[in-house]
Amino acid sequence: IQLTQSPSLLSASVGDRVTLSCKGSQNINNYLAWYQQKLGEAPKLLIYKTNSLQTGIPSRFSGSGSGTDYTLTISSLHSEDLATYYCYQYNNGWTFGGGTKLELK
Amino acid sequence: EVQLVESGGGLVQPGSSLKLSCVASGFTFSSYNMHWIRQAPKKGLEWIALIYYDSSNKYYADSVKGRFTISRDNSKNTLYLEMNSLRSEDTAMYYCAKGGYGSGYYFDYWGQGVMVTVSS
């Protein structure tokens, strides 16, 4: 399964509601996770199984979707959220999307 | 606190071999699937290998199948990645990661990574 993330680069302001998209080439059956990677750091799990929030992750992060289309939403952008976000499917094999880099406008 | 500490990286020549290690602590290592994931410089993430908690199953990305071998020693809380016939395209940061609850097919904790550079 191939994953396509859009946009590849997103400029937003602190306080904005931000939506990142991830589309699979086949049905992912909700086996979709989201990772955040800040510059120079290892990735961190935000969301697993489409909408389950990992322990310790702020509630402004949420996930949704079904079938082939999934979304990560940040309800109110904080400056510390600037990072690259990757979706990852584990329904059929194990595949990452190409990433969305979130920068300050 | 879950900790994963990779080691064994370095600069090697094309065609050579290298073995990475990942020492785990803070959880019952023998109960969880483990993964290796890599990231080429300024590129995205690439999953490369999975080993079940009891070593009963191992899976590899096509890009490394036949050249890399994942293994684990539950008595030492250690995960390994043996890399043979290394190519320049294997140059990357290599991360070990703990499988999450349930299937263990996603990862809930990552190490800080170890750099492997393949160059003559």
GROMACS .gro file of C-alpha atoms in nm:
model
  225
    1ILE     CA    1   0.000   0.000   0.000
    2GLN     CA    2   0.134   0.342  -0.095
    3LEU     CA    3   0.052   0.647   0.115
    4THR     CA    4   0.030   0.998  -0.026
    5GLN     CA    5   0.038   1.290   0.216
    6SER     CA    6  -0.082   1.636   0.129
    7PRO     CA    7   0.023   1.902   0.132
    8SER     CA    8   0.397   1.832   0.145
    9LEU     CA    9   0.450   2.177   0.300
   10LEU     CA   10   0.199   2.365   0.509
   11SER     CA   11   0.240   2.719   0.643
   12ALA     CA   12   0.021   2.813   0.936
   13SER     CA   13  -0.001   3.057   1.224
   14VAL     CA   14  -0.013   2.992   1.596
   15GLY     CA   15  -0.375   2.932   1.692
   16ASP     CA   16  -0.479   2.802   1.349
   17ARG     CA   17  -0.675   2.483   1.302
   18VAL     CA   18  -0.456   2.260   1.085
   19THR     CA   19  -0.557   1.957   0.882
   20LEU     CA   20  -0.312   1.712   0.728
   21SER     CA   21  -0.421   1.449   0.479
   22CYS     CA   22  -0.305   1.095   0.410
   23LYS     CA   23  -0.446   0.884   0.127
   24GLY     CA   24  -0.380   0.519   0.072
   25SER     CA   25  -0.365   0.335  -0.259
   26GLN     CA   26  -0.587   0.065  -0.103
   27ASN     CA   27  -0.819   0.029   0.193
   28ILE     CA   28  -0.621   0.069   0.516
   29ASN     CA   29  -0.899  -0.060   0.744
   30ASN     CA   30  -0.818   0.207   1.004
   31TYR     CA   31  -0.470   0.065   1.071
   32LEU     CA   32  -0.322   0.410   1.038
   33ALA     CA   33  -0.086   0.594   1.275
   34TRP     CA   34   0.058   0.944   1.281
   35TYR     CA   35   0.410   1.039   1.388
   36GLN     CA   36   0.563   1.377   1.461
   37GLN     CA   37   0.932   1.438   1.395
   38LYS     CA   38   1.103   1.754   1.508
   39LEU     CA   39   1.434   1.856   1.357
   40GLY     CA   40   1.718   1.639   1.482
   41GLU     CA   41   1.491   1.415   1.690
   42ALA     CA   42   1.344   1.069   1.663
   43PRO     CA   43   0.981   1.046   1.557
   44LYS     CA   44   0.711   1.037   1.824
   45LEU     CA   45   0.379   0.852   1.809
   46LEU     CA   46   0.077   1.081   1.819
   47ILE     CA   47  -0.217   0.868   1.703
   48TYR     CA   48  -0.268   0.497   1.637
   49LYS     CA   49  -0.561   0.299   1.492
   50THR     CA   50  -0.684   0.614   1.316
   51ASN     CA   51  -0.808   0.803   1.621
   52SER     CA   52  -0.652   0.666   1.940
   53LEU     CA   53  -0.444   0.930   2.115
   54GLN     CA   54  -0.111   0.805   2.249
   55THR     CA   55  -0.055   0.858   2.622
   56GLY     CA   56   0.087   1.199   2.699
   57ILE     CA   57  -0.008   1.359   2.367
   58PRO     CA   58  -0.210   1.683   2.398
   59SER     CA   59  -0.578   1.661   2.316
   60ARG     CA   60  -0.545   1.929   2.044
   61PHE     CA   61  -0.424   1.642   1.824
   62SER     CA   62  -0.692   1.417   1.677
   63GLY     CA   63  -0.723   1.167   1.396
   64SER     CA   64  -1.008   1.056   1.177
   65GLY     CA   65  -1.081   0.873   0.858
   66SER     CA   66  -1.176   0.544   0.703
   67GLY     CA   67  -1.113   0.336   0.396
   68THR     CA   68  -0.835   0.507   0.204
   69ASP     CA   69  -0.861   0.862   0.343
   70TYR     CA   70  -0.729   0.978   0.679
   71THR     CA   71  -0.673   1.309   0.852
   72LEU     CA   72  -0.467   1.447   1.137
   73THR     CA   73  -0.608   1.764   1.289
   74ILE     CA   74  -0.442   2.008   1.526
   75SER     CA   75  -0.725   2.212   1.674
   76SER     CA   76  -0.514   2.511   1.772
   77LEU     CA   77  -0.155   2.522   1.652
   78HIS     CA   78   0.116   2.577   1.912
   79SER     CA   79   0.467   2.687   1.819
   80GLU     CA   80   0.606   2.357   1.949
   81ASP     CA   81   0.397   2.171   1.690
   82LEU     CA   82   0.626   2.283   1.410
   83ALA     CA   83   0.761   1.957   1.274
   84THR     CA   84   0.725   1.704   0.996
   85TYR     CA   85   0.430   1.469   1.027
   86TYR     CA   86   0.423   1.119   0.882
   87CYS     CA   87   0.131   0.885   0.841
   88TYR     CA   88   0.200   0.512   0.857
   89GLN     CA   89  -0.017   0.215   0.762
   90TYR     CA   90   0.008  -0.133   0.907
   91ASN     CA   91  -0.290  -0.301   0.746
   92ASN     CA   92  -0.103  -0.460   0.456
   93GLY     CA   93   0.269  -0.447   0.501
   94TRP     CA   94   0.425  -0.148   0.672
   95THR     CA   95   0.448   0.183   0.486
   96PHE     CA   96   0.510   0.549   0.564
   97GLY     CA   97   0.377   0.846   0.376
   98GLY     CA   98   0.619   1.102   0.239
   99GLY     CA   99   0.554   1.351   0.517
  100THR     CA  100   0.403   1.697   0.562
  101LYS     CA  101   0.632   1.969   0.688
  102LEU     CA  102   0.448   2.217   0.905
  103GLU     CA  103   0.607   2.561   0.925
  104LEU     CA  104   0.516   2.898   1.070
  105LYS     CA  105   0.357   3.146   0.831
  106GLU     CA  106   1.044   0.469   3.144
  107VAL     CA  107   1.093   0.300   2.808
  108GLN     CA  108   1.443   0.342   2.672
  109LEU     CA  109   1.591   0.215   2.348
  110VAL     CA  110   1.960   0.275   2.283
  111GLU     CA  111   2.111   0.189   1.946
  112SER     CA  112   2.479   0.135   1.878
  113GLY     CA  113   2.713  -0.009   1.617
  114GLY     CA  114   2.686   0.248   1.343
  115GLY     CA  115   2.972   0.408   1.157
  116LEU     CA  116   3.141   0.465   0.824
  117VAL     CA  117   3.188   0.155   0.610
  118GLN     CA  118   3.281   0.079   0.251
  119PRO     CA  119   3.035  -0.049  -0.008
  120GLY     CA  120   3.003  -0.426   0.006
  121SER     CA  121   3.099  -0.451   0.369
  122SER     CA  122   2.897  -0.562   0.673
  123LEU     CA  123   2.783  -0.402   0.997
  124LYS     CA  124   2.578  -0.516   1.295
  125LEU     CA  125   2.358  -0.276   1.486
  126SER     CA  126   2.236  -0.334   1.840
  127CYS     CA  127   1.948  -0.185   2.035
  128VAL     CA  128   1.935  -0.232   2.412
  129ALA     CA  129   1.589  -0.199   2.562
  130SER     CA  130   1.481  -0.113   2.914
  131GLY     CA  131   1.172   0.000   3.100
  132PHE     CA  132   0.939  -0.268   2.962
  133THR     CA  133   0.915  -0.645   2.928
  134PHE     CA  134   1.121  -0.678   2.612
  135SER     CA  135   1.028  -1.042   2.554
  136SER     CA  136   0.658  -0.953   2.525
  137TYR     CA  137   0.678  -0.706   2.235
  138ASN     CA  138   0.744  -0.711   1.865
  139MET     CA  139   1.035  -0.491   1.761
  140HIS     CA  140   1.113  -0.298   1.443
  141TRP     CA  141   1.395  -0.127   1.259
  142ILE     CA  142   1.318   0.189   1.063
  143ARG     CA  143   1.564   0.404   0.873
  144GLN     CA  144   1.582   0.757   0.739
  145ALA     CA  145   1.824   0.863   0.466
  146PRO     CA  146   1.966   1.215   0.504
  147LYS     CA  147   1.694   1.475   0.446
  148LYS     CA  148   1.451   1.204   0.338
  149GLY     CA  149   1.143   1.039   0.483
  150LEU     CA  150   1.102   0.732   0.700
  151GLU     CA  151   1.134   0.379   0.568
  152TRP     CA  152   1.026   0.071   0.762
  153ILE     CA  153   1.279  -0.206   0.705
  154ALA     CA  154   1.225  -0.499   0.941
  155LEU     CA  155   1.001  -0.655   1.206
  156ILE     CA  156   1.064  -0.941   1.447
  157TYR     CA  157   0.796  -1.097   1.662
  158TYR     CA  158   0.833  -1.102   2.040
  159ASP     CA  159   0.937  -1.470   2.030
  160SER     CA  160   1.136  -1.452   1.704
  161SER     CA  161   0.877  -1.677   1.540
  162ASN     CA  162   0.828  -1.442   1.247
  163LYS     CA  163   1.048  -1.193   1.071
  164TYR     CA  164   0.955  -0.956   0.789
  165TYR     CA  165   1.166  -0.731   0.570
  166ALA     CA  166   1.125  -0.449   0.322
  167ASP     CA  167   1.209  -0.549  -0.034
  168SER     CA  168   1.496  -0.299  -0.032
  169VAL     CA  169   1.687  -0.502   0.230
  170LYS     CA  170   1.551  -0.856   0.190
  171GLY     CA  171   1.831  -1.106   0.152
  172ARG     CA  172   2.096  -0.863   0.276
  173PHE     CA  173   1.975  -0.766   0.626
  174THR     CA  174   1.884  -0.996   0.914
  175ILE     CA  175   1.686  -0.894   1.219
  176SER     CA  176   1.728  -1.092   1.540
  177ARG     CA  177   1.685  -1.056   1.913
  178ASP     CA  178   1.816  -1.196   2.238
  179ASN     CA  179   1.542  -1.174   2.498
  180SER     CA  180   1.781  -1.276   2.775
  181LYS     CA  181   1.985  -0.963   2.701
  182ASN     CA  182   1.693  -0.731   2.614
  183THR     CA  183   1.869  -0.664   2.287
  184LEU     CA  184   1.757  -0.628   1.927
  185TYR     CA  185   2.000  -0.665   1.638
  186LEU     CA  186   2.024  -0.577   1.271
  187GLU     CA  187   2.293  -0.752   1.074
  188MET     CA  188   2.359  -0.570   0.748
  189ASN     CA  189   2.554  -0.732   0.465
  190SER     CA  190   2.648  -0.623   0.113
  191LEU     CA  191   2.599  -0.262   0.211
  192ARG     CA  192   2.530  -0.007  -0.062
  193SER     CA  193   2.554   0.370  -0.073
  194GLU     CA  194   2.173   0.383  -0.065
  195ASP     CA  195   2.180   0.218   0.279
  196THR     CA  196   2.329   0.537   0.421
  197ALA     CA  197   2.078   0.648   0.681
  198MET     CA  198   1.993   0.699   1.044
  199TYR     CA  199   1.871   0.365   1.177
  200TYR     CA  200   1.610   0.358   1.451
  201CYS     CA  201   1.489   0.068   1.658
  202ALA     CA  202   1.132   0.091   1.775
  203LYS     CA  203   0.904  -0.096   2.016
  204GLY     CA  204   0.586  -0.245   1.879
  205GLY     CA  205   0.269  -0.097   2.021
  206TYR     CA  206  -0.004  -0.277   2.210
  207GLY     CA  207  -0.218  -0.524   2.024
  208SER     CA  208  -0.069  -0.638   1.696
  209GLY     CA  209   0.260  -0.464   1.762
  210TYR     CA  210   0.265  -0.354   1.401
  211TYR     CA  211   0.287   0.016   1.482
  212PHE     CA  212   0.557   0.163   1.706
  213ASP     CA  213   0.501   0.350   2.029
  214TYR     CA  214   0.860   0.423   2.132
  215TRP     CA  215   1.174   0.492   1.928
  216GLY     CA  216   1.540   0.503   2.005
  217GLN     CA  217   1.747   0.809   1.923
  218GLY     CA  218   1.898   0.637   1.623
  219VAL     CA  219   2.243   0.540   1.500
  220MET     CA  220   2.403   0.667   1.181
  221VAL     CA  221   2.532   0.434   0.913
  222THR     CA  222   2.734   0.581   0.628
  223VAL     CA  223   2.829   0.365   0.332
  224SER     CA  224   3.098   0.531   0.125
  225SER     CA  225   3.432   0.460  -0.032
   0.00000   0.00000   0.00000
